Coordinates of C-alpha atoms and ligand atoms in Angstrom, one line a residue:
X1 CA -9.9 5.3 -11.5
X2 CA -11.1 6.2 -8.0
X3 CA -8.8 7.9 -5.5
X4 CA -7.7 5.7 -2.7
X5 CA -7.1 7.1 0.3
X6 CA -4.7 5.8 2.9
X7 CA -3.3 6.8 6.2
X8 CA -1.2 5.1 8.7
X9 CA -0.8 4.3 12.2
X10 CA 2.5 2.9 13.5
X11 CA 4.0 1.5 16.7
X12 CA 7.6 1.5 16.6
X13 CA 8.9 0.0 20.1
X14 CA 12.0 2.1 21.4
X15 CA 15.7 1.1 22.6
X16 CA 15.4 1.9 26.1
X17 CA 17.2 -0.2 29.2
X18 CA 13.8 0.4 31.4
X19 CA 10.1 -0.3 30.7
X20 CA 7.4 3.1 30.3
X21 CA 6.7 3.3 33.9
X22 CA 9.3 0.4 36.1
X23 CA 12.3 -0.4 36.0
X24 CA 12.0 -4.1 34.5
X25 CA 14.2 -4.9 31.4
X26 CA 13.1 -4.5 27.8
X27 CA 14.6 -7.2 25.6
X28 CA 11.5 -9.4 25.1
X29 CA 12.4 -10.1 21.9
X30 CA 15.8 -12.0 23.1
X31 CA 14.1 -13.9 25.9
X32 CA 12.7 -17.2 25.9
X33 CA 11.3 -17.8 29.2
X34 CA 7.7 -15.7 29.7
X35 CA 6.8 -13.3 32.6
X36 CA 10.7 -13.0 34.0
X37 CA 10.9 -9.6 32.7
X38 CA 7.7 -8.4 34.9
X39 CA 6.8 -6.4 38.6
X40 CA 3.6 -5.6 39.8
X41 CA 3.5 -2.3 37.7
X42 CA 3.8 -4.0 34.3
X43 CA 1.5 -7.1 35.6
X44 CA -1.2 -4.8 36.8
X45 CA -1.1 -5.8 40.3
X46 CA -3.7 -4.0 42.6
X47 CA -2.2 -1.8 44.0
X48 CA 0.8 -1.1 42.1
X49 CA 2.3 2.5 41.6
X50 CA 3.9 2.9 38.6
X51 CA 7.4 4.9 38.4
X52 CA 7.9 8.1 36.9
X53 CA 7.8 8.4 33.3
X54 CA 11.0 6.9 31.2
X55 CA 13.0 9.5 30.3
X56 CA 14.9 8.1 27.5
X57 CA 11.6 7.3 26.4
X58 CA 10.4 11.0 25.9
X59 CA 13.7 11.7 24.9
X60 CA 13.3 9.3 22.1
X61 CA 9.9 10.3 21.5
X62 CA 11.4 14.1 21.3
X63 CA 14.1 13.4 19.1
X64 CA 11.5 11.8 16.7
X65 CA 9.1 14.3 16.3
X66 CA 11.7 16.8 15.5
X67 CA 13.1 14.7 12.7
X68 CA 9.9 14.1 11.4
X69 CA 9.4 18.3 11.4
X70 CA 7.0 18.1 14.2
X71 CA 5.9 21.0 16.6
X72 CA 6.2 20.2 19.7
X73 CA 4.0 20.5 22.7
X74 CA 5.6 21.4 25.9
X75 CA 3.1 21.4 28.8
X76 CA 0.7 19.6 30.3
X77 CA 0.4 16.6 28.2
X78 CA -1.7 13.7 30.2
X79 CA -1.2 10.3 30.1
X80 CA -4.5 8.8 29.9
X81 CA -5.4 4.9 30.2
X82 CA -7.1 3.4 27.7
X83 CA -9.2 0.8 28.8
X84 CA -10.0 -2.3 27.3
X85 CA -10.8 -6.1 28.4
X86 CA -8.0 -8.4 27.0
X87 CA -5.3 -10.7 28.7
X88 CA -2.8 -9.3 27.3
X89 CA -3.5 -6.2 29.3
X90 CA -3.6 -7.0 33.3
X91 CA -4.8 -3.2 34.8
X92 CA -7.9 -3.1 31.8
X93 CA -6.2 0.1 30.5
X94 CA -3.0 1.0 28.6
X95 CA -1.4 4.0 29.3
X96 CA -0.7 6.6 26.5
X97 CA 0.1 10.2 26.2
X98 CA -1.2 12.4 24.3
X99 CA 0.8 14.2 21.2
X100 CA 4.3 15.1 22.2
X101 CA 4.8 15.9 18.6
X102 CA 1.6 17.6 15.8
X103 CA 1.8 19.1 12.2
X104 CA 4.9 17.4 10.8
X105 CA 5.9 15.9 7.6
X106 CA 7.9 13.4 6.2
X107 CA 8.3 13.7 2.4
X108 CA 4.6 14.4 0.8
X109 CA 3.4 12.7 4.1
X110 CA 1.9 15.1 6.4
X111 CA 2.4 13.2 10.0
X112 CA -0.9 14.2 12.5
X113 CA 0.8 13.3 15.4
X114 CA 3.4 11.2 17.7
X115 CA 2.9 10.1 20.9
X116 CA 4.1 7.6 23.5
X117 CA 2.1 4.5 24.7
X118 CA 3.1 0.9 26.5
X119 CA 2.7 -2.1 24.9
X120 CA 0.9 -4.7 25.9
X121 CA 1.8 -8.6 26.7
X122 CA 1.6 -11.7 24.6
X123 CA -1.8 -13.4 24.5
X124 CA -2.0 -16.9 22.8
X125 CA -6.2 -18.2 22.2
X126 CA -4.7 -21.1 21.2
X127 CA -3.1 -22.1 25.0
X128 CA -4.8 -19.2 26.8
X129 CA -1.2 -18.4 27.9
X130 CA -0.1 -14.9 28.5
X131 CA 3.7 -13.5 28.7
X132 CA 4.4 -10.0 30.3
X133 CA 7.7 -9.8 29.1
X134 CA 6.5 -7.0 26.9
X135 CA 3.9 -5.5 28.9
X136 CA 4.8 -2.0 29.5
X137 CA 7.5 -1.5 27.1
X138 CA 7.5 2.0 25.3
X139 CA 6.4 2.2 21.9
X140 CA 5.6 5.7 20.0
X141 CA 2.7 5.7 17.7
X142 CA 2.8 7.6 14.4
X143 CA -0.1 8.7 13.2
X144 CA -0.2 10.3 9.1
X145 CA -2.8 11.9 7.3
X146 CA -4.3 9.9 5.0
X147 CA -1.8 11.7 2.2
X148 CA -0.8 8.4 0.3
X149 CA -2.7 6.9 -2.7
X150 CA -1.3 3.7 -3.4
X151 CA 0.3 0.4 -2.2
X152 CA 3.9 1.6 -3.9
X153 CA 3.3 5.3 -2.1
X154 CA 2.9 3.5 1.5
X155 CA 5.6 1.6 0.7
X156 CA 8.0 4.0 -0.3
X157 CA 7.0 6.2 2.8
X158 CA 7.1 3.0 5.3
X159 CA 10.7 2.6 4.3
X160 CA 11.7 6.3 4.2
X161 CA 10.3 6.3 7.6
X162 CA 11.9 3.1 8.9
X163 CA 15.6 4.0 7.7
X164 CA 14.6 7.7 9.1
X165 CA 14.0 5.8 12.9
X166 CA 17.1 3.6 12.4
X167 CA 19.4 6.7 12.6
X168 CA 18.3 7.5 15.5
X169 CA 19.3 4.0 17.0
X170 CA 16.6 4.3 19.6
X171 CA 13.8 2.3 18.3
X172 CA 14.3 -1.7 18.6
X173 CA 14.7 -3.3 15.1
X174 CA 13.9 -6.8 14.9
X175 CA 11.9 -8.3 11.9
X176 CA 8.1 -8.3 12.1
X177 CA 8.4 -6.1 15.4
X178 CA 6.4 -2.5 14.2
X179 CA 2.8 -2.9 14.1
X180 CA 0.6 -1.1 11.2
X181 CA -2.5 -0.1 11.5
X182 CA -4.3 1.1 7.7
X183 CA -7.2 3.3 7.2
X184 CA -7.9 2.9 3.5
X185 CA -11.0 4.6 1.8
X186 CA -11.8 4.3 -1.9
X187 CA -13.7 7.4 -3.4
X188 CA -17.6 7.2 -2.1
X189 CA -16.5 3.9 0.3
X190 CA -16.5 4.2 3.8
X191 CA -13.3 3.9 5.1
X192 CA -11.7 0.4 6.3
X193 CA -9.2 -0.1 8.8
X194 CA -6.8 -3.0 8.7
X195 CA -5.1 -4.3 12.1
X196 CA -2.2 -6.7 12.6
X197 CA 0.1 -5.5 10.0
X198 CA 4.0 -6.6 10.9
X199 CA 6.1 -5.4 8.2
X200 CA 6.3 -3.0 5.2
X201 CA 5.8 -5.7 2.7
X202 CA 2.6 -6.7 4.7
X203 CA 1.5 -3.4 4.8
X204 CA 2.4 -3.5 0.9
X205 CA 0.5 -6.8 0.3
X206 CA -2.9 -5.8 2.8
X207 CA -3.4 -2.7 0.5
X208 CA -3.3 -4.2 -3.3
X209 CA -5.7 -6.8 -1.7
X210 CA -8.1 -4.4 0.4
X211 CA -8.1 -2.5 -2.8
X212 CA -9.1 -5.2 -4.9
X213 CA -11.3 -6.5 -2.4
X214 CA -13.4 -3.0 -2.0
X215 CA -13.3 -2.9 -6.1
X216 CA -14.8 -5.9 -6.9
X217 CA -17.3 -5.3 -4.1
X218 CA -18.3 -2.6 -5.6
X219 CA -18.2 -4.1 -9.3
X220 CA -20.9 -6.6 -8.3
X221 CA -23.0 -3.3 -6.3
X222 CA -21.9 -3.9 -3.0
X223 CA -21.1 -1.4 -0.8
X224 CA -17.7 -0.8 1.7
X225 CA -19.1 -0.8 4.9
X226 CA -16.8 0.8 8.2
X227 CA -15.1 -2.0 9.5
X228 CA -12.0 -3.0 11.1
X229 CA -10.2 -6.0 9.4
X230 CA -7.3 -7.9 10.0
X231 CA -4.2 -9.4 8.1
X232 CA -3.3 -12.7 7.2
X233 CA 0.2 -12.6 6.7
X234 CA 0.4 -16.2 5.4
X235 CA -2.4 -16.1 3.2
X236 CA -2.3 -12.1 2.3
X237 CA -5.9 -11.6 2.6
X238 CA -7.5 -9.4 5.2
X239 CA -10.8 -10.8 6.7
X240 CA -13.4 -9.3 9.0
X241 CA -12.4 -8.7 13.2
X242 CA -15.0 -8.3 15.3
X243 CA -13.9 -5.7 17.3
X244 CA -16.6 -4.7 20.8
X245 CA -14.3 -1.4 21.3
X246 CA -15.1 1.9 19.6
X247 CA -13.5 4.8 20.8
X248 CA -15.9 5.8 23.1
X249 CA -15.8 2.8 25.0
X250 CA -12.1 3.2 25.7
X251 CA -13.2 5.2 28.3
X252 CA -10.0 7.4 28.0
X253 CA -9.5 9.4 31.6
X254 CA -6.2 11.1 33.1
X255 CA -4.1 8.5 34.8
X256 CA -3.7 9.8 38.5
X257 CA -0.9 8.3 39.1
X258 CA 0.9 9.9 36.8
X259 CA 1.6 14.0 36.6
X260 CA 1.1 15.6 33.1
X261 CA 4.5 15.5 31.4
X262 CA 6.0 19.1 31.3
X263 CA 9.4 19.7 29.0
X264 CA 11.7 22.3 29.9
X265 CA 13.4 23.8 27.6
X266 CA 16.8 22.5 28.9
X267 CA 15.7 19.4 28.2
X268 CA 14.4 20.1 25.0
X269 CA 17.7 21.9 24.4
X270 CA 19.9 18.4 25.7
X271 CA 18.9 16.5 22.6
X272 CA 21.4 16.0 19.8
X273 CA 19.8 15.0 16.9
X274 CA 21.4 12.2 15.1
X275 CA 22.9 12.5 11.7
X276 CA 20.1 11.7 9.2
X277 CA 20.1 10.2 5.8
X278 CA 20.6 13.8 4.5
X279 CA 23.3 14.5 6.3
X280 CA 25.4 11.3 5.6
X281 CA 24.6 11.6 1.9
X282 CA 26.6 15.4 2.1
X283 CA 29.1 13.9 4.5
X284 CA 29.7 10.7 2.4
X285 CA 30.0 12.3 -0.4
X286 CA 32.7 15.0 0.7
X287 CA 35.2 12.2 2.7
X288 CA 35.2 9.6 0.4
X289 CA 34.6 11.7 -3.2
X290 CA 31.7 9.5 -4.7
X291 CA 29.4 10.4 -7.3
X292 CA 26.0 12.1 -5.9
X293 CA 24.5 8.9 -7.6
X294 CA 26.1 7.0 -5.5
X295 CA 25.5 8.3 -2.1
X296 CA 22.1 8.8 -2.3
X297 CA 21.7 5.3 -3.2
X298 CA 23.9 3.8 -0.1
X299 CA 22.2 6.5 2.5
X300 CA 18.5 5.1 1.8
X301 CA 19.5 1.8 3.9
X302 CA 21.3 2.1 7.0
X303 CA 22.9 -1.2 7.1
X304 CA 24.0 0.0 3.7
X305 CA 25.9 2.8 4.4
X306 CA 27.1 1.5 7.3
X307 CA 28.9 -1.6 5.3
X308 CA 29.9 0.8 2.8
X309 CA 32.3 3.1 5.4
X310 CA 33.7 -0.2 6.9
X311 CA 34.6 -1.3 3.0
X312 CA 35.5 1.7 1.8
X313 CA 38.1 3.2 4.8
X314 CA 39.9 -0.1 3.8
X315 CA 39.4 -0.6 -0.3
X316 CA 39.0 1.8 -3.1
X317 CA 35.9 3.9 -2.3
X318 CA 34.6 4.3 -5.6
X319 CA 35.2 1.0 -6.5
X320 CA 33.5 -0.1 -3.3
X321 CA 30.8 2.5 -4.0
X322 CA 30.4 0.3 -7.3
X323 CA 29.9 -2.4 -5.9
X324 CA 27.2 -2.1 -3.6
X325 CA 25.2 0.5 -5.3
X326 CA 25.7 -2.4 -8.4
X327 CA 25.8 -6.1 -7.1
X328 CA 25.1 -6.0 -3.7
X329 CA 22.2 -4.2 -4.0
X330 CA 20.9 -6.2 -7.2
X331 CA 21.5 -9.3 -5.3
X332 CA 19.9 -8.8 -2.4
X333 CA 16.6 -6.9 -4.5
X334 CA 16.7 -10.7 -6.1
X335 CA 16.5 -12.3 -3.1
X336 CA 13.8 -9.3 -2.1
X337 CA 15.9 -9.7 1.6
X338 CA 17.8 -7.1 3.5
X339 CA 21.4 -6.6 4.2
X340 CA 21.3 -8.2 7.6
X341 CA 18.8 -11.5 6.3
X342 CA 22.0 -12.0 4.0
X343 CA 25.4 -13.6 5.4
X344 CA 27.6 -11.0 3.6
X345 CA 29.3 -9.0 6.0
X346 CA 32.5 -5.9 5.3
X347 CA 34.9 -8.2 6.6
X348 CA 34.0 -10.9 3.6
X349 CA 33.2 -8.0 1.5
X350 CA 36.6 -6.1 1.8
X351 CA 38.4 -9.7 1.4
X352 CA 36.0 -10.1 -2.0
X353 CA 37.3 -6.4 -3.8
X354 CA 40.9 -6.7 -2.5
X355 CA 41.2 -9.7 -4.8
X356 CA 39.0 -7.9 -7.8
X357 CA 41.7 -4.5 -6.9
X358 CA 44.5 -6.6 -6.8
X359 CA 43.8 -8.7 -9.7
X360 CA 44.2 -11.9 -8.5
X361 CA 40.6 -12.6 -9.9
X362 CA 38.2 -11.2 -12.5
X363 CA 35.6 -9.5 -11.9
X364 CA 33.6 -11.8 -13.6
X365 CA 35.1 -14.4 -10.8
X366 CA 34.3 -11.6 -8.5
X367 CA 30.7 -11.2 -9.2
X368 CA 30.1 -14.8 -9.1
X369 CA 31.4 -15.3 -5.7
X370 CA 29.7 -12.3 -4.8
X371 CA 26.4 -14.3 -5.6
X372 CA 27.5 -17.3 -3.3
X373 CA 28.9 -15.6 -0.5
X374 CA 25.7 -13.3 0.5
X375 CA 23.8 -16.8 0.8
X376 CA 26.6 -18.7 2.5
X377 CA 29.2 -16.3 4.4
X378 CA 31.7 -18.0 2.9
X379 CA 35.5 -16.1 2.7
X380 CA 36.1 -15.7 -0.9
X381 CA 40.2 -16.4 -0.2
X382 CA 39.6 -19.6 0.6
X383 CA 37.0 -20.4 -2.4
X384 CA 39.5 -19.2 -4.8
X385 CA 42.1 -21.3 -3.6
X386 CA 40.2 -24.4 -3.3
X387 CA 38.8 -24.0 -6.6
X388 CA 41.1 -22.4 -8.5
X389 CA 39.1 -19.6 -9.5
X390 CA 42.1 -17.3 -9.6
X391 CA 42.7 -15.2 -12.7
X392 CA 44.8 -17.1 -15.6
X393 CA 47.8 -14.4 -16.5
X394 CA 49.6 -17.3 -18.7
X395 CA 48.9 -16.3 -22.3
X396 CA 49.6 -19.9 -23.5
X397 CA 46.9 -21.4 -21.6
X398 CA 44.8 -18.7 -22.7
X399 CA 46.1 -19.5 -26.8
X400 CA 45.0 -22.9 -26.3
X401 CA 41.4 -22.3 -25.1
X402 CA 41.4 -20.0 -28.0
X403 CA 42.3 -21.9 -30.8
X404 CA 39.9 -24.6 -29.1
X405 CA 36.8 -22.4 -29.1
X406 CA 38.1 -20.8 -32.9
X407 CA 37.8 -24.6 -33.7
X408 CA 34.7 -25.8 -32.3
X409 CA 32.9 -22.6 -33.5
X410 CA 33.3 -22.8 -37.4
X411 CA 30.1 -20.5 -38.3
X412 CA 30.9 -17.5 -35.8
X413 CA 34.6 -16.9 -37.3
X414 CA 33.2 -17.3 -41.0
X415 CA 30.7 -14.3 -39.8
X416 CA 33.2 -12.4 -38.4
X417 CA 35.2 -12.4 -41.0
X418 CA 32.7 -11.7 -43.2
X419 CA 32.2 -8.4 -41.4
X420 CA 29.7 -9.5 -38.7
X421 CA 31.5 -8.1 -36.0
X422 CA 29.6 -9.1 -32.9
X423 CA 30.4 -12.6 -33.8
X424 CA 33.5 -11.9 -31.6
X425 CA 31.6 -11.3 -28.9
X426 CA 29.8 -14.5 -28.8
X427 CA 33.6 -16.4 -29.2
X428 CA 34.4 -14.2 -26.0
X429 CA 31.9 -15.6 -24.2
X430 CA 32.8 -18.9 -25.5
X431 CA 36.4 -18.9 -24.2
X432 CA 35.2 -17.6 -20.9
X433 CA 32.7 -20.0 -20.3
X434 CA 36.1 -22.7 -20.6
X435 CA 38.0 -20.7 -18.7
X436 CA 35.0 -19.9 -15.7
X437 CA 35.5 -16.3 -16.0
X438 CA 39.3 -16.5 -14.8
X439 CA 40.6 -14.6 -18.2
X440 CA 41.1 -10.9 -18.7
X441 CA 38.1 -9.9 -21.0
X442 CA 40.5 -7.8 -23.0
X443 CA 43.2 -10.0 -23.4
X444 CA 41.1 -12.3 -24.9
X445 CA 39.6 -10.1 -27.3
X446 CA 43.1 -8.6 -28.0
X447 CA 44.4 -12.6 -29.0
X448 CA 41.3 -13.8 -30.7
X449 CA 41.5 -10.8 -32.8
X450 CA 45.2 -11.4 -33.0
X451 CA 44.0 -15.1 -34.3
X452 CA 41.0 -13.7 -36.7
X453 CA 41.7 -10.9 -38.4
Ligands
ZN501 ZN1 7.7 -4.1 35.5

């Protein structure tokens, strides 16, 4: 097996009201119309001055590089401009700084660097239109070492990362919004980079096939030459870019507009760190007295634990801990969909466990509408009621269905009572299936023992 290599380069875009360097508004992602978020700074007019430096961006970009363990520089870091011929970029250059944050680390991840940059606007070949609304909006870029070895490592790190980011409630998190750049080299292959990457699973997907691709190459005595490729995300290949820039044809220079940024320490000193997955696993685990198992589970996914605390300072912690850490999260993994692409929501949730707590259905009932509700938003009250799904107390009815299934089911009771005792088991399921999971499991077993034996 050769080692893969594979490093990352990722552009977050951050939560700020302003762009990098004017004042227009930053919610691209929400508006329809193109180029009414824009000025003649983020439109490249001749001319244009741009503003001082965002500083909920740096704070942002600050605040980031500490949780990722960086060190961080202090003085005279330059914004340079990156220049490049492209119509999504009106001035010919982009503007980004160079590393607020070095030397950090994120698990086994050793993180090279984090720095600011703007992003640039919307370009469509196919019309040859071009929207601004996203030109000049800050983004930090992470950069890794090239520390992880496989599709599953990059994975597991993308999504350590992403739920690390969403703590801090800074960075804007929209599906298909972060862009991934991966350098991937197999053992005695030069190394490939892959461009247009939009989520983790693309990320996920572009590896096993660059992999693949690079081996098979190889197999038949090709060789990996250095290129830049980019990702299909509809068909999952990566093909060939041509791409005119290499790095010394950005061209990087100084901006002169802009001063080198300087931190001082008071500044520095300002920034509250947010609570981090660590930190709400100890704190979840002390208020609501859940098993370690538990929390560590529910802090890996934001949206996670954030259901969990709205469930579970109205219902039964641990038995709200059980069932997210259980079927919601099993659900959802089915689906392979997040908490927010579902329609389940605490309000449904807490409505959904007050009847399983309550007993007014089983949990077998429970589970079931569980399944429905994350794909529908439906309120579980109202399903019960309208279909009668509530749980059957009245041991007569119950008699009946038993003698019915006792009946219809000759060869099971002749095993049981000849000693094959998981024969019960398979009546159980029998009588449940009539009564659509509305019975007591143990009150059943209790009367068709009562019945058998
Ligand atoms: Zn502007």
């Amino acid at each position: 097996m050769k080692e893969v290599k594979i490093g990352l380069e990722i552009h977050v875009p951050l939560k700020t009201k302003e762009k990098l360097f004017c004042d227009c508004p930053t919610d691209y992602y929400e508006v329809e119309r193109p180029n009414v978020n824009t000025c003649p700074v983020c439109t490249g007019m001749p001319g244009a001055k741009p503003f001082p430096i965002n500083e909920s961006a740096l704070e942002s970009a600050l605040m980031i590089s500490k949780l990722l363990n960086c060190e961080t520089r202090t003085t005279n870091i330059f914004v340079k401009r990156k220049h490049y011929n492209y119509p999504d970029l009106p001035s010919g250059y982009q503007r980004t700084s160079e590393p607020i944050g070095i030397n950090g680390r994120l698990s086994r991840v050793r993180i090279w660097e984090i720095h600011l940059e703007e992003d640039p606007g919307r370009y469509d070949p196919g019309t040859g239109r071009v929207d601004y609304n996203r030109s000049g909006v800050p983004l930090v870029e992470i950069v890794t070492a090239p520390d992880m070895k496989s599709p599953e490592d990059v994975r597991n790190f993308m999504r350590e990362l992403m739920n690390l980011l969403r703590y801090t409630e800074r960075i804007i998190d929209v599906g298909g919004i972060i862009r991934v750049d991966v350098n991937i080299s197999l053992e005695g292959g030069a190394r490939v980079e892959i461009k247009n990457i939009n989520s983790i699973k693309g990320a996920y997907k572009a590896i096993r096939y660059e992999i693949m691709r690079q081996k098979n190459l190889r197999r038949r005595g090709g060789t990996v030459r250095r290129e830049t490729r980019g990702f299909n995300e509809k068909s999952m290949i990566t093909t060939p870019l041509r791409i005119k820039e290499t790095a010394e044809d950005y061209r990087y220079i100084p901006d002169p507009d802009i001063p080198p940024i300087v931190f001082e320490k008071s500044f520095i000193e300002k920034i509250k760190l947010p609570e981090t997955p660590q930190n709400r696993r100890e704190r979840i685990s002390k208020r609501y007295r859940i098993p370690e198992k538990y929390s560590k589970i529910l802090v890996k996914d934001k949206e996670i634990a954030d259901l969990f605390e709205e469930v579970a300072d109205r219902i039964d912690p641990g038995l709200t801990a059980n069932w997210i850490c259980r079927e919601v999260l099993r659900q959802l993994n089915y689906r392979g969909i997040e908490l927010r692409e579902s329609r389940l929501n605490s309000k449904i949730l807490i409505e959904l466990l007050n009847q399983v707590k309550e007993g007014e259905i089983t949990e077998a009932v429970g589970k079931k509408l569980l399944e429905r509700i994350i794909d529908t938003g439906e309120s579980p009250q109202r399903i019960v009621k309208a279909e009668g799904l509530g749980r059957v107390h009245a041991v007569d009815e119950l008699l009946d269905v038993v003698d019915e299934v006792i009946e219809e089911n000759a060869t099971a009771v002749r095993d049981y009572r000849s000693g094959k005792k998981e024969a019960l088991n398979f009546l159980m399921g029998k009588v449940m299936k009539k009564m659509r999971g509305r019975a007591d499991t143990n009150i059943v077993i209790e009367l068709l023992r009562e019945r058998l034996d």
